[in-house]
Structure formats: C-alpha cells, structure tokens
XYZ file of C-alpha atoms in Angstrom:
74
model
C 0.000 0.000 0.000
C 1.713 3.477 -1.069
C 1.613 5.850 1.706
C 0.812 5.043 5.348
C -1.596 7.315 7.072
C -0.306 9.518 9.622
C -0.872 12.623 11.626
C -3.432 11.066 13.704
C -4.117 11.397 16.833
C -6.554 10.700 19.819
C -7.538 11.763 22.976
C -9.980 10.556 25.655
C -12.234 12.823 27.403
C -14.625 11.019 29.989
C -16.686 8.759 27.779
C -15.385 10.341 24.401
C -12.929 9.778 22.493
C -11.500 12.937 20.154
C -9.477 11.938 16.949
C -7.548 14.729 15.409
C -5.590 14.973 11.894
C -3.102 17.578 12.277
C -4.218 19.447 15.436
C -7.601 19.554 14.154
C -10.305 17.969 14.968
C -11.953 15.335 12.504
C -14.436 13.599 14.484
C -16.030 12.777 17.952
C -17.348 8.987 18.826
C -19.243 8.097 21.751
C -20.717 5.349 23.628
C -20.263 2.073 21.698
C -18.191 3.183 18.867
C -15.860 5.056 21.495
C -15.166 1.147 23.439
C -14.805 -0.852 20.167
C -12.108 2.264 18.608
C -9.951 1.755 22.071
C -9.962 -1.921 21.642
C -9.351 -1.789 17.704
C -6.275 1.135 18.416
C -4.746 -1.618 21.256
C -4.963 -4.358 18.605
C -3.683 -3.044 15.357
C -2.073 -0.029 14.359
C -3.751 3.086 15.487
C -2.948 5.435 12.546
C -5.077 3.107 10.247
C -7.549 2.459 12.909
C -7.637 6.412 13.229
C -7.720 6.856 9.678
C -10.649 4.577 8.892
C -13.120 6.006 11.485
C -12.184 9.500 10.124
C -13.073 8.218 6.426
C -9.792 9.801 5.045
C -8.311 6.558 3.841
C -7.211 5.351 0.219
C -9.556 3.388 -0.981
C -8.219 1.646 -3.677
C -9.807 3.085 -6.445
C -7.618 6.437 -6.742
C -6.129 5.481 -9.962
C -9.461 4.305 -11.735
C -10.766 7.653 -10.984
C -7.716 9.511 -12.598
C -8.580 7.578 -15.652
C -12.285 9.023 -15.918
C -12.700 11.334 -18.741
C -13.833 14.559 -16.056
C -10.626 14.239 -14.320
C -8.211 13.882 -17.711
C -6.104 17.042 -17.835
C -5.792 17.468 -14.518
C-alpha cells in the first residue's frame, strides 16, 4: 500500500474519544463506537484504525478515478 496514514491522533475525554488529523479535529465517537475504537487502536495499528473512522483513507480506487474522462487534464 503506497503511503501510510499519519498525523493522527486521539484523545480521551470522559466517555469520548476525540481523533484529530493535524491538530484539528476530525471527528467525535461516543458510547459504543468510542469502546470498540480503544480496543481496535490496542490491537492493530492506530494510525489506520484512526484513519478509517475518520473516512480519510485510500480506498483503492484512486487510480481508476484519474482515468475518468472529467478528471483527464488534470
């Protein structure tokens, strides 16, 4: 996989858990989702545990979309 995610970050606050991309924050998760992201992050690597719940993750398909005629030229 080209480029590994990073610039993550996390931060618990009571219940809550705070994930930040840069210093900024990207997204909030509570109750449920906040457990099963601490168990996932002392699993597996947090950056792509981070990156995942945030969304901004390649997906695979970067290079198909490249190819579409709206993005030739760019």
């Amino acid at each position: 996989m080209a480029g590994r995610p990073e610039g993550f970050a996390f931060e618990q606050r009571g219940e809550d858990v705070v994930v930040t991309h840069h210093g900024r924050p990207a997204t909030v998760l509570r109750g449920r989702r906040a457990a099963e992201f601490l168990e996932d992050v002392e699993r597996t690597d947090p950056q792509e545990v981070m990156a995942r719940v945030t969304g901004n993750y390649r997906r695979g398909n970067e290079r198909q979309a490249r190819q579409h005629p709206r993005n030739r030229g760019r």
